[in-house]
Coordinates of C-alpha atoms in Angstrom, one line a residue:
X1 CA 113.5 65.1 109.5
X2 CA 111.7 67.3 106.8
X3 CA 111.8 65.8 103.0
X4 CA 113.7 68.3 101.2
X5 CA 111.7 69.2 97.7
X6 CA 112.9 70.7 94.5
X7 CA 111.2 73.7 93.4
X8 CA 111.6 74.9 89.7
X9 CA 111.3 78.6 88.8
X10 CA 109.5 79.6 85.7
X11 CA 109.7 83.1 85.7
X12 CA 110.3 86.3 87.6
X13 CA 108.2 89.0 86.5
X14 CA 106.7 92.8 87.9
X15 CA 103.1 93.7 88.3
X16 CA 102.5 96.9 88.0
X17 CA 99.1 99.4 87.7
X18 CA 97.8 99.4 84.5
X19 CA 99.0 102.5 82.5
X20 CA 97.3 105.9 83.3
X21 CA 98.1 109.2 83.1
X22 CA 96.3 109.6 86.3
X23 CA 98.8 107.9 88.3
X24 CA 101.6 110.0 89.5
X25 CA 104.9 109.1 91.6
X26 CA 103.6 109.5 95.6
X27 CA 105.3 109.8 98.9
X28 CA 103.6 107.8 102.0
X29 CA 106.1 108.5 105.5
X30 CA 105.9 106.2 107.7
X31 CA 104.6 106.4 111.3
X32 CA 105.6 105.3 114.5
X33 CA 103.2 102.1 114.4
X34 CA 105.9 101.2 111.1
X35 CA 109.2 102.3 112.2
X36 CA 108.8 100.0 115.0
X37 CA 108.8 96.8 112.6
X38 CA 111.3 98.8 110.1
X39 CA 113.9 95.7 110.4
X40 CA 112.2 92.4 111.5
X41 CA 111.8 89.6 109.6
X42 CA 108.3 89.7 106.4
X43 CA 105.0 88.1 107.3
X44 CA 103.9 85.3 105.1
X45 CA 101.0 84.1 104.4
X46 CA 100.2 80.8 102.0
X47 CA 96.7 79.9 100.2
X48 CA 96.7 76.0 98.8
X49 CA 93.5 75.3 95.7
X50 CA 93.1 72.0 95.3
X51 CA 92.7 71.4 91.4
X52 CA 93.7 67.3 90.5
X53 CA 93.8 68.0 86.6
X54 CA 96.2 71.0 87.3
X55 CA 98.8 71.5 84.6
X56 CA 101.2 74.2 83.6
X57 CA 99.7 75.2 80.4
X58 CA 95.9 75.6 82.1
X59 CA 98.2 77.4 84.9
X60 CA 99.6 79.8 82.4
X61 CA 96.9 80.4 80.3
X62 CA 93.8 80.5 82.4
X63 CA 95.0 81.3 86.3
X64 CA 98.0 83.3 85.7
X65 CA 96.3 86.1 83.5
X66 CA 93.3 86.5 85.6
X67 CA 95.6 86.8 88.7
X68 CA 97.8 89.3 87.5
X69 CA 95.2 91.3 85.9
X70 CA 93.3 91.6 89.2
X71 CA 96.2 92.1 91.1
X72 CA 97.3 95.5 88.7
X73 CA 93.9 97.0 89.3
X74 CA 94.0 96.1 92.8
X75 CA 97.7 98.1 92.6
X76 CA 95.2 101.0 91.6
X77 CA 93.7 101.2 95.5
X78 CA 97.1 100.0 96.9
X79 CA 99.2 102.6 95.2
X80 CA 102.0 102.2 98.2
X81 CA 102.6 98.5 98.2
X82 CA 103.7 98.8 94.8
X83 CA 106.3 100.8 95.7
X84 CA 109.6 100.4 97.8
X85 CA 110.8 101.8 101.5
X86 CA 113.1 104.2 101.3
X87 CA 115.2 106.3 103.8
X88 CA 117.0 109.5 102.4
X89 CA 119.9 111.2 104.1
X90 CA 118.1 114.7 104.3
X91 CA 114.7 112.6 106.0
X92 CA 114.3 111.6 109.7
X93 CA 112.9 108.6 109.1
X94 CA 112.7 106.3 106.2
X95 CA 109.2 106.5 104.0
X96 CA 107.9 104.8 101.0
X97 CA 108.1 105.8 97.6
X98 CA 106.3 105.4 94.5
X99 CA 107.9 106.1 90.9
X100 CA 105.7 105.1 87.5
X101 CA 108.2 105.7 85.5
X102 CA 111.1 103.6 87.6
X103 CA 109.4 100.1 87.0
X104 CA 107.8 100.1 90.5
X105 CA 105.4 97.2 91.1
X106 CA 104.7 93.5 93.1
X107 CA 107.6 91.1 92.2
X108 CA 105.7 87.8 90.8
X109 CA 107.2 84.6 90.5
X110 CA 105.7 81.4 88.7
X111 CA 107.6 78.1 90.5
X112 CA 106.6 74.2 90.4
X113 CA 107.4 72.1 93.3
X114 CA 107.4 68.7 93.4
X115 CA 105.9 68.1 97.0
X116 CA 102.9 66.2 98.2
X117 CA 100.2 68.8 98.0
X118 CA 98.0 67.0 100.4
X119 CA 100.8 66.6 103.4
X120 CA 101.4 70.5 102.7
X121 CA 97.8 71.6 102.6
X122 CA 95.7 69.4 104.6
X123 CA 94.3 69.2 108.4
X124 CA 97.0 66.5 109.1
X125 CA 98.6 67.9 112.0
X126 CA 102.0 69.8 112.5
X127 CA 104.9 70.3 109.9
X128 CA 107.8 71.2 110.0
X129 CA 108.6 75.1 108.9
X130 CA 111.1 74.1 106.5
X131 CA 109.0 72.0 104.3
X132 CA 107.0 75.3 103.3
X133 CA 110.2 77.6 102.5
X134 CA 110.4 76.6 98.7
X135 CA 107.1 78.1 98.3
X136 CA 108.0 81.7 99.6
X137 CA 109.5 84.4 97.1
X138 CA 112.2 87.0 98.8
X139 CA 111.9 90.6 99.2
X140 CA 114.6 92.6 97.1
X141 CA 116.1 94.4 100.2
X142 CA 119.3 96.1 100.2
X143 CA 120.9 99.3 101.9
X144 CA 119.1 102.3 99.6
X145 CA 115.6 100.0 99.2
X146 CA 113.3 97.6 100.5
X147 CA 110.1 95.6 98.4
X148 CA 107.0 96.2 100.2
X149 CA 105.0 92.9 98.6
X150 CA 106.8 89.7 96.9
X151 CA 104.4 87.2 95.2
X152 CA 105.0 83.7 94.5
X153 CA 102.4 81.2 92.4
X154 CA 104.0 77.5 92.8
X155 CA 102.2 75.2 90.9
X156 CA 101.9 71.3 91.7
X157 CA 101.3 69.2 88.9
X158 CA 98.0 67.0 89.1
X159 CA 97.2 68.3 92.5
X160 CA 96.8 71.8 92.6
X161 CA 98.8 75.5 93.4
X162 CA 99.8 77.5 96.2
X163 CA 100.0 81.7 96.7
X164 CA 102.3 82.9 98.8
X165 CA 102.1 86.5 99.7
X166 CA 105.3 88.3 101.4
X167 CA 104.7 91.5 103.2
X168 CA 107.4 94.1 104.5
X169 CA 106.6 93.9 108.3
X170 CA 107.0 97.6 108.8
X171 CA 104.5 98.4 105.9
X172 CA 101.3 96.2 106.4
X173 CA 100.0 94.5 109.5
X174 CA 97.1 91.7 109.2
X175 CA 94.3 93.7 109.3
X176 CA 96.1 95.8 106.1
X177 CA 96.9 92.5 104.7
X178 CA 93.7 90.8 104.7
X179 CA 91.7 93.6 103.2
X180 CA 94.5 93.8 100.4
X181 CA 94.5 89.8 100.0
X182 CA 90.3 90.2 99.7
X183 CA 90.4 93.1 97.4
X184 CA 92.5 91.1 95.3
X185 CA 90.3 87.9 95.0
X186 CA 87.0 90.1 94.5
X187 CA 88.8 92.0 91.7
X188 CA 89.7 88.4 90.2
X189 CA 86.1 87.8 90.2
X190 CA 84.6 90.4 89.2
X191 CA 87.4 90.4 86.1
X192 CA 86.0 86.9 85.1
X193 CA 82.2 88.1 85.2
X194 CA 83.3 91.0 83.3
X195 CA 84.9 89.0 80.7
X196 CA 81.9 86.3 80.8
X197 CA 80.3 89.6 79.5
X198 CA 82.0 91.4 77.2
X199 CA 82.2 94.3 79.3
X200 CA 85.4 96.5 80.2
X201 CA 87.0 96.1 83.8
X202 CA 86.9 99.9 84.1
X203 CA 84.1 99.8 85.9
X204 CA 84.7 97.3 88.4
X205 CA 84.2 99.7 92.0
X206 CA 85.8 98.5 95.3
X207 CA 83.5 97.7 98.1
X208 CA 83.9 100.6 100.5
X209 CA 84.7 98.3 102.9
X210 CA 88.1 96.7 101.3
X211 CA 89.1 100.4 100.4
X212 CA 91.7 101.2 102.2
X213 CA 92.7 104.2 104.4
X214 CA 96.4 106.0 103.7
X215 CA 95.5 109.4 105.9
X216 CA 98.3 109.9 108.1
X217 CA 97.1 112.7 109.6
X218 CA 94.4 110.6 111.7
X219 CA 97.5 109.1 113.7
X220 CA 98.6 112.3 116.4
X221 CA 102.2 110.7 117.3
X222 CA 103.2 114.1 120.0
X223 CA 105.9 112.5 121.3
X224 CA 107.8 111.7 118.1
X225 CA 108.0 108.3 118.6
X226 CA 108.2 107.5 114.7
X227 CA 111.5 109.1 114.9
X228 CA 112.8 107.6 118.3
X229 CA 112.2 104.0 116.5
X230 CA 113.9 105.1 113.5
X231 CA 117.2 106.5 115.8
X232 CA 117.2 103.6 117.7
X233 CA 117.4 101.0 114.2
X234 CA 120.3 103.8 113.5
X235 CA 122.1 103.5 116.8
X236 CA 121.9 99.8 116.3
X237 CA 123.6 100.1 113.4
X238 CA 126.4 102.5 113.7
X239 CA 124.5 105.0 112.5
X240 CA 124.1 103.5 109.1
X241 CA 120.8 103.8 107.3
X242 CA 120.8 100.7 105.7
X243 CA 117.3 99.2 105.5
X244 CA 118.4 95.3 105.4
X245 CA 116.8 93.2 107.9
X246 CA 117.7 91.7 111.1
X247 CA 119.4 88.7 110.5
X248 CA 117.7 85.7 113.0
X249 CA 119.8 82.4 112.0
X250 CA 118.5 80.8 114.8
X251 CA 114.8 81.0 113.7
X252 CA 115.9 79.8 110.2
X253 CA 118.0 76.9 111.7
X254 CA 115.3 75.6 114.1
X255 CA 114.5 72.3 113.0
X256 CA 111.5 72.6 115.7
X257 CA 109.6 74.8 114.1
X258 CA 106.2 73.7 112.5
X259 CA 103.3 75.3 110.8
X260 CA 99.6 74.5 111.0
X261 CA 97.2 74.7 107.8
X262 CA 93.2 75.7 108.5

């Protein structure tokens, strides 16, 4: 039986791109290789950093700013994930939008749990699932909208802090999400060698190799197939375009489950 663990949240905030007039409110449809996922459960993924002396003011202060000043220029190259799937009644399929000026961003949450770090983190074989749920945040889905990306930072006191990243499966698959996870931790730092300096974080360039690709014109879909995997989420659901997910009770009741760190 998994050790149930208390997890204390400090704040719920948005990221969004730092302010420029450059940045305008974009469409992005999706295609067949997104509709497919459009209603299945979010991927997760979960980073542990071992730091023993670990406190919440040297969180706050020193971590927190530099990760959510990196992750608003990464926004910059990763305009979509900021925004939110949408599926309007005139449109065939649902797409995801982009609005500046409607608070769009990357829901952030700050949590402390009380867990052993170690048990959670370390090459010490199989956990249970369950013991990890505390440290996920939750996608704000409902009917009209879906998040793309939900962050959570959970600190553990004395011992160190975890990232959680939560993706919307129909919007990023691991390929997608890996180059957005590394563009992240280069623009982190580059941000602290630019600071180190004295120098402004305007000119911190993306590798070409972590920029990503948004063309949708490279992917020839002849058959329509976005479209049949869209009428098919709308057949199983009386024709209703809500954008909720599937509920699986089953997975979340499984006390078999376990997870693996590496």
């Amino acid at each position: 039986m998994a050790e149930k663990h208390s997890v204390k949240k400090h704040s719920v905030s948005k990221i969004s791109l730092p302010s420029s007039d450059s940045v305008t409110a974009s469409t992005l449809p999706l295609t067949y290789f997104d509709t497919l996922w459009l209603k299945f459960p979010p991927s997760e993924r979960l980073f542990f950093y071992q730091i023993t002396d670990l406190t919440f003011d040297l969180l706050n202060s020193v971590i927190l700013p530099k990760l959510a000043d990196s992750l608003s220029l990464n926004l910059l190259h990763y305009l979509p994930l900021a925004g939110h799937i949408m599926w309007p009644a005139d449109s065939a399929k649902p797409a995801i939008y982009y609005f500046p000026d409607q608070n769009d961003g990357v829901s952030f949450t700050v949590a402390e749990s009380d867990a052993d770090f170690s048990h959670l983190s370390g090459n010490n074989g199989n956990r249970e699932a369950v013991e990890f749920h505390h440290l996920a945040p939750q996608l704000s889905i409902s009917d009209d909208k879906a998040e793309v990306v939900a962050i959570q930072i959970t600190l553990f006191p004395k011992q160190g802090f975890c990232i959680s990243v939560l993706t919307h499966h129909a919007v990023i698959d691991g390929k997608s999400k890996t180059m957005f996870e590394r563009s992240w931790a280069y623009f982190c730092k580059q941000l602290i060698q630019m600071q180190q300096q004295n120098l402004n974080n305007s000119s911190i360039l993306l590798p070409t190799e972590l920029i990503p690709c948004f063309d949708r014109t490279l992917i020839k879909d002849r058959k329509g197939l976005d479209v049949v995997y869209a009428n098919h989420w709308l057949a199983f659901q009386s024709d209703k375009r809500s954008l909720k997910l599937v509920s699986m009770p089953a997975l979340k009741a499984h006390s078999s489950m376990v997870r693996k760190s590496f």
